[in-house]
mmCIF file of C-alpha atoms in Angstrom:
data_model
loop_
_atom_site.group_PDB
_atom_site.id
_atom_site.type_symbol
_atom_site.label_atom_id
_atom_site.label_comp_id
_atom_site.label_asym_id
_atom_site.label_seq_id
_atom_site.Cartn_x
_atom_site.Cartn_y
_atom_site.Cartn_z
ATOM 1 C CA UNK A 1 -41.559 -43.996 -31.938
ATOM 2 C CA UNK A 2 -40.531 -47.698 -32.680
ATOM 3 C CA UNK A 3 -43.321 -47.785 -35.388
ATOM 4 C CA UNK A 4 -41.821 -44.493 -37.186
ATOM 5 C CA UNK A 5 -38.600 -46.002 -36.606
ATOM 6 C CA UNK A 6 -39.790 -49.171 -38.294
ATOM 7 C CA UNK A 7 -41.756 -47.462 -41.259
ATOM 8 C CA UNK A 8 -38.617 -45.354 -42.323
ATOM 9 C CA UNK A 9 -36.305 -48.325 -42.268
ATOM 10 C CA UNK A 10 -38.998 -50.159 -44.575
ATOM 11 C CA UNK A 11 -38.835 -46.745 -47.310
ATOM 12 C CA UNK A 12 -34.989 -47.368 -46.978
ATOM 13 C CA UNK A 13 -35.446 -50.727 -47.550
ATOM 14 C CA UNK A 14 -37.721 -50.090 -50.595
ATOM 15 C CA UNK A 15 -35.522 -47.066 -52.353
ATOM 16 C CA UNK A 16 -32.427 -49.901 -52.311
ATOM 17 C CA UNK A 17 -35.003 -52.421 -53.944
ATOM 18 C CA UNK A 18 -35.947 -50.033 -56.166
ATOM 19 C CA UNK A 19 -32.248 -48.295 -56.898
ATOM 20 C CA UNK A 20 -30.943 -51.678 -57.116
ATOM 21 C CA UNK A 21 -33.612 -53.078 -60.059
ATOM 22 C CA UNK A 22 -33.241 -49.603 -61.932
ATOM 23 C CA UNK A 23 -29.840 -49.840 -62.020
ATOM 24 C CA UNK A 24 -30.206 -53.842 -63.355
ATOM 25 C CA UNK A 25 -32.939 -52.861 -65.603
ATOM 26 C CA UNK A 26 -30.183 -50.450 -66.946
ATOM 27 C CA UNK A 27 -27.933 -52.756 -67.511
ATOM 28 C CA UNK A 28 -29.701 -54.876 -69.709
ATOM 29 C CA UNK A 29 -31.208 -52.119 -71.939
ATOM 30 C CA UNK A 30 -27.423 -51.824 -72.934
ATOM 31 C CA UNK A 31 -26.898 -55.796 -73.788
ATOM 32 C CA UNK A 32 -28.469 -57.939 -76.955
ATOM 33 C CA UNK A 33 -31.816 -60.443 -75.279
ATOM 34 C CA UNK A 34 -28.757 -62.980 -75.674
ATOM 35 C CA UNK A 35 -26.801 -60.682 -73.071
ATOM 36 C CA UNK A 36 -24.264 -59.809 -75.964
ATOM 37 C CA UNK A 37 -22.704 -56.456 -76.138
ATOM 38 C CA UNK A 38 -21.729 -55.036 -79.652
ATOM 39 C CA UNK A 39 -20.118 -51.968 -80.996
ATOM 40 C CA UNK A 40 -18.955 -50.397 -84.140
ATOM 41 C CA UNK A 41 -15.990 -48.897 -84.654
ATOM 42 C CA UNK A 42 -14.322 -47.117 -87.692
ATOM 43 C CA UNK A 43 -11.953 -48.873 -89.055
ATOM 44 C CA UNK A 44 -10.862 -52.256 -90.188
ATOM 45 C CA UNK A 45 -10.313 -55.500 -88.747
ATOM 46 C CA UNK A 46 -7.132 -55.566 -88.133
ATOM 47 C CA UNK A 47 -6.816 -51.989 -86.759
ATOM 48 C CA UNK A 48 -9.224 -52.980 -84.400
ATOM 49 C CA UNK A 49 -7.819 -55.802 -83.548
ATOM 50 C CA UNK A 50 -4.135 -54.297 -83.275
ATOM 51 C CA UNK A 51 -5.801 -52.717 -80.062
ATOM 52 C CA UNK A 52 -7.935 -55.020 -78.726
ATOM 53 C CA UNK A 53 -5.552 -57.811 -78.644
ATOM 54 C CA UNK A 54 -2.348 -55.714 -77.882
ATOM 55 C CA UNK A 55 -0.682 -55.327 -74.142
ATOM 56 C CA UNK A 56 0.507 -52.197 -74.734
ATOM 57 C CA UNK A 57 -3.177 -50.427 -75.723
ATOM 58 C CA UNK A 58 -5.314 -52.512 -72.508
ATOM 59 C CA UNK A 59 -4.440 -49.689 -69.715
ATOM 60 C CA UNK A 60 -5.698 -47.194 -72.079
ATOM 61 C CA UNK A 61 -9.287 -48.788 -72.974
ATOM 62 C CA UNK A 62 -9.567 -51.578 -70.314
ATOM 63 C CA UNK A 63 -11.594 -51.758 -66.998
ATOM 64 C CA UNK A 64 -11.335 -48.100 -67.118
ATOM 65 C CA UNK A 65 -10.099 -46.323 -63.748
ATOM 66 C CA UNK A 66 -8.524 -49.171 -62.463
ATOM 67 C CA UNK A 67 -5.104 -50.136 -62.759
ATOM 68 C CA UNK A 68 -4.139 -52.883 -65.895
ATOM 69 C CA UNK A 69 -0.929 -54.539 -66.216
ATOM 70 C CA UNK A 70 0.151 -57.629 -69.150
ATOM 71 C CA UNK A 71 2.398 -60.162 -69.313
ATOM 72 C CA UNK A 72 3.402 -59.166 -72.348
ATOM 73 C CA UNK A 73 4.329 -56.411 -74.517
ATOM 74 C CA UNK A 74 2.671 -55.988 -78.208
ATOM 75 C CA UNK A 75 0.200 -58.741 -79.500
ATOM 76 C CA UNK A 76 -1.564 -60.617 -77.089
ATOM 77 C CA UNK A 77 -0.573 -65.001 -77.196
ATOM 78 C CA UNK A 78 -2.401 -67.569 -75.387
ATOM 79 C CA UNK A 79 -1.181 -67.675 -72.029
ATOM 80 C CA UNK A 80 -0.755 -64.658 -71.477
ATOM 81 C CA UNK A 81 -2.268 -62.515 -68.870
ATOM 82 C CA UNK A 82 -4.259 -59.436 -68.032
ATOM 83 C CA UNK A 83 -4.220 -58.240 -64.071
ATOM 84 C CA UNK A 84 -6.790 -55.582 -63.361
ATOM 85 C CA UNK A 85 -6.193 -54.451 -59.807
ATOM 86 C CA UNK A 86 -9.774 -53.084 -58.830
ATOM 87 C CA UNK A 87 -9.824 -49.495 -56.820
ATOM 88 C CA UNK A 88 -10.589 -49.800 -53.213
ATOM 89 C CA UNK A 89 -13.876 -48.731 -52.097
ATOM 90 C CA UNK A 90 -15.736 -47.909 -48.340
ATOM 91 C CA UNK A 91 -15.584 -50.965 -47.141
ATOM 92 C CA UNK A 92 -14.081 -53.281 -49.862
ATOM 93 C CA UNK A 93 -10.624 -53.956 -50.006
ATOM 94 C CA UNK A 94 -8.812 -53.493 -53.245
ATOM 95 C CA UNK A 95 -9.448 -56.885 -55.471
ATOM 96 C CA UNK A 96 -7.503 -58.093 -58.414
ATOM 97 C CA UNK A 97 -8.464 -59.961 -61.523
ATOM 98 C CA UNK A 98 -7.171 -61.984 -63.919
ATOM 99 C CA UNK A 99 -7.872 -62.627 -67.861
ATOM 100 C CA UNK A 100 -6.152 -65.550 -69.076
ATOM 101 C CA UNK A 101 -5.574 -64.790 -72.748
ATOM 102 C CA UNK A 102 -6.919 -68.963 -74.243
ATOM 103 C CA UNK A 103 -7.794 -67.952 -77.465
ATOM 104 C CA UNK A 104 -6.519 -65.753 -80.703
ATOM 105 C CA UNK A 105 -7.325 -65.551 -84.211
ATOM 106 C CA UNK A 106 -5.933 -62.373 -85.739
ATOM 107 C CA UNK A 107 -8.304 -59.377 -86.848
ATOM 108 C CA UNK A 108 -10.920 -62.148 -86.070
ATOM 109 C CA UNK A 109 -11.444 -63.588 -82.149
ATOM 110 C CA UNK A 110 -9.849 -63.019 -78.936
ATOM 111 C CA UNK A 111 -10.748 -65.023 -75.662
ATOM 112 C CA UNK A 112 -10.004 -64.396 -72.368
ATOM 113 C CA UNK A 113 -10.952 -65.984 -69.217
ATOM 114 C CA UNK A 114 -11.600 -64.309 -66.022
ATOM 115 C CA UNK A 115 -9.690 -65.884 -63.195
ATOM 116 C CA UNK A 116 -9.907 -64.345 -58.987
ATOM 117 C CA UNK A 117 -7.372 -63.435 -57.911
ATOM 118 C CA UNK A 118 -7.242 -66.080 -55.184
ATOM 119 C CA UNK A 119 -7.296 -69.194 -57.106
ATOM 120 C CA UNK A 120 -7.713 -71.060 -60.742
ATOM 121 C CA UNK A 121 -11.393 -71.317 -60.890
ATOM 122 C CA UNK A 122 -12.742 -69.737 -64.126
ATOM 123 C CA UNK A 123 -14.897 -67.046 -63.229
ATOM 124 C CA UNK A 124 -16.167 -66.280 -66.754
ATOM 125 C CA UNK A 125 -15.135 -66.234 -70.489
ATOM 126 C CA UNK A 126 -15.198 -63.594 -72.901
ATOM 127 C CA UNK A 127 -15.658 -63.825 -76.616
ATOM 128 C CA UNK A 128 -14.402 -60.607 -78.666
ATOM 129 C CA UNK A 129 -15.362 -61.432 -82.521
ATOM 130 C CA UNK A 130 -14.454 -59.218 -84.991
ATOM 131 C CA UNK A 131 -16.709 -58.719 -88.190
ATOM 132 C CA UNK A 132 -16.584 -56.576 -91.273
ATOM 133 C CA UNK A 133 -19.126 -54.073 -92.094
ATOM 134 C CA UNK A 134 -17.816 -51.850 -94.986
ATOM 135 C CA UNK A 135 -15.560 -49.677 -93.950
ATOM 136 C CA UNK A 136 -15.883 -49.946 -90.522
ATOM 137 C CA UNK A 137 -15.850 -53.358 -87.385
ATOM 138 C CA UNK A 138 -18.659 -54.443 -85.316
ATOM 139 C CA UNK A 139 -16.793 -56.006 -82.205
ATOM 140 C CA UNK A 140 -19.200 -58.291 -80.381
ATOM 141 C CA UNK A 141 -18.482 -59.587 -76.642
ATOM 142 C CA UNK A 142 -19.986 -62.752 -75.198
ATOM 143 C CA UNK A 143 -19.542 -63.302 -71.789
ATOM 144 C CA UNK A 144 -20.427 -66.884 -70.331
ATOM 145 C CA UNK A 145 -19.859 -67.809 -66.673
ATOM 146 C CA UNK A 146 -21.304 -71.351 -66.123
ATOM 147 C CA UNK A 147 -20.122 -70.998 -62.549
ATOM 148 C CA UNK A 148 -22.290 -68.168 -61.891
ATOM 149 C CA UNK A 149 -25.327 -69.890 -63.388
ATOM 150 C CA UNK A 150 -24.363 -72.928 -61.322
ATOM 151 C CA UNK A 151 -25.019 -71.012 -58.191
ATOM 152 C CA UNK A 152 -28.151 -69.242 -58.909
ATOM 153 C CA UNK A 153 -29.653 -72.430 -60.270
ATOM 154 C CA UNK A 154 -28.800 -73.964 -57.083
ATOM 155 C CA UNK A 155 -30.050 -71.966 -54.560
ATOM 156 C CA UNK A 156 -32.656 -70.328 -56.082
ATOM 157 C CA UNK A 157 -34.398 -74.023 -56.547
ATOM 158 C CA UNK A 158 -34.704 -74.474 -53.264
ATOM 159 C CA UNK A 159 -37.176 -72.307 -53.220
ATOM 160 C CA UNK A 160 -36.746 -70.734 -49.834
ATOM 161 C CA UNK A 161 -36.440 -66.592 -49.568
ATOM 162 C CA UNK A 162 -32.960 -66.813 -49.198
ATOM 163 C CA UNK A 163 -32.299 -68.816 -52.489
ATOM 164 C CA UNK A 164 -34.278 -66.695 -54.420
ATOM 165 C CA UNK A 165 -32.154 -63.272 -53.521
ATOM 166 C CA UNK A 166 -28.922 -65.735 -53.975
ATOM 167 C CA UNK A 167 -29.945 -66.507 -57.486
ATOM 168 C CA UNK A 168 -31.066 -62.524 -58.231
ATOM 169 C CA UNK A 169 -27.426 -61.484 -57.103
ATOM 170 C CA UNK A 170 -25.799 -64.506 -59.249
ATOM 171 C CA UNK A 171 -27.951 -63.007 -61.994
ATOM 172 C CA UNK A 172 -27.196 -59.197 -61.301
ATOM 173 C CA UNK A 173 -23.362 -60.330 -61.073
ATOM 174 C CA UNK A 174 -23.783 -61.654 -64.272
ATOM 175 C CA UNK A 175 -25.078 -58.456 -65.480
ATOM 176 C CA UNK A 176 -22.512 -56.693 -64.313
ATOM 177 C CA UNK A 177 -19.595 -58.624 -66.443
ATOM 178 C CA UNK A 178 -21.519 -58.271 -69.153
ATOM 179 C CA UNK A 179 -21.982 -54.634 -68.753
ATOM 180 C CA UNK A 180 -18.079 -54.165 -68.035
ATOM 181 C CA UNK A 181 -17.228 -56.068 -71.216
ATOM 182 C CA UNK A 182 -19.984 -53.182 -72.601
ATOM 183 C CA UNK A 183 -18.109 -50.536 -71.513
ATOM 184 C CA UNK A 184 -14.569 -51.669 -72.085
ATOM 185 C CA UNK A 185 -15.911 -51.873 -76.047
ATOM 186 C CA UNK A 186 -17.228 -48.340 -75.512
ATOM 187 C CA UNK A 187 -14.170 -47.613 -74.544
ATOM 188 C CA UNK A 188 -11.893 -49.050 -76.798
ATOM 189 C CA UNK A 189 -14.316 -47.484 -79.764
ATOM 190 C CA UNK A 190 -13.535 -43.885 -78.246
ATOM 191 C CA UNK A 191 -9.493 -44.813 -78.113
ATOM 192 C CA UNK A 192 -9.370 -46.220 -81.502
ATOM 193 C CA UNK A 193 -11.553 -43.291 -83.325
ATOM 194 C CA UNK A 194 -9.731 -40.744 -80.504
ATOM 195 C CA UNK A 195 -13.619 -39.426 -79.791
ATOM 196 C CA UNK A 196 -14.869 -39.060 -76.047
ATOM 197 C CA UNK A 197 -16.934 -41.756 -75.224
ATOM 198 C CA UNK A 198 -20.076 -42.011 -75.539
ATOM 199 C CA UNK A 199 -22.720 -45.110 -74.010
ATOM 200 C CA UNK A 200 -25.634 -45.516 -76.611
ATOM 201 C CA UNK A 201 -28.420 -48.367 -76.088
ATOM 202 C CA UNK A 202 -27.903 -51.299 -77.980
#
């Protein structure tokens, strides 16, 4: 009985594995080798850009199904903020986040920086350049979060078993910002254009 027991568990085990690296494998087929995510949108720079970098527009194109509030009202400024309060989940609390806004250049660059909600450590930072092509603007997002590296450089060198699946979640984590900032550009392409959205490989 305890040997059935034991061989199911290890199937279980192995479908997780398995869902787990399909779903990362996933997530990269949508990102640039660099880990860049890009879109085009119709339309110029700085309609784009009067979305992307406005308070007003975020709820409607931002972290979709979860709950966005700004500082401010209109164009984005440096300093001000983006909260995304996270929906709650079976066995996960509701969690909040916070982009800093550090950076803008008009119909050109906006960057934010991803704070947790329970202190000032920069969790990542997101690059949203804006480039003409015709009539229409490639967006492209570059997220960086040195912290993140940090830790799966550090315990995965240690070589022991435990490292090593540290440093694959740091990397998967990683993966999964960059696929967010991926789908929030999806998303603001379908609100600008007013088309349903639709997720395309890179």
């Amino acid at each position: 009985m305890w040997k059935c027991l034991g061989g199911c568990l290890a199937i279980v085990v192995l479908l997780i594995a398995a869902a787990t690296w399909w779903g990362y494998q996933a997530m990269q087929n949508q990102l640039s080798p660099s880990g860049a995510a890009s879109v085009t949108i119709a339309g110029t720079p700085a309609r784009v850009f009067s979305a992307l970098g406005n308070g007003d527009s975020a709820s409607s194109w931002m972290a979709a199904g979860n709950s966005v509030t700004t500082s401010r009202r209109g164009q984005l400024e440096p300093g001000d903020t983006l909260r995304v309060a996270m929906r709650a989940t079976v066995g996960m609390p509701q969690q909040h986040l916070t982009w800093l806004v550090s950076g803008v250049v008009p119909d050109t660059l906006l960057v934010l920086e991803l704070h947790a909600d329970t202190g000032k450590i920069v969790m990542a930072t997101l690059r949203d350049s804006l480039f003409a092509i015709g009539d229409s603007t490639t967006v492209i997002s570059t997220l960086v979060s040195p912290m993140v590296d940090s830790i799966g450089s550090r315990v995965s060198g240690n070589g022991k078993r435990g490292g090593i699946l540290a440093g694959a979640t740091a990397s998967l984590m990683l993966s999964a910002f960059r696929m967010q900032a991926k789908l929030d550009l999806v998303q603001l392409k379908a609100h600008i254009e007013g088309r349903p959205p639709v997720l395309r490989r890179k």
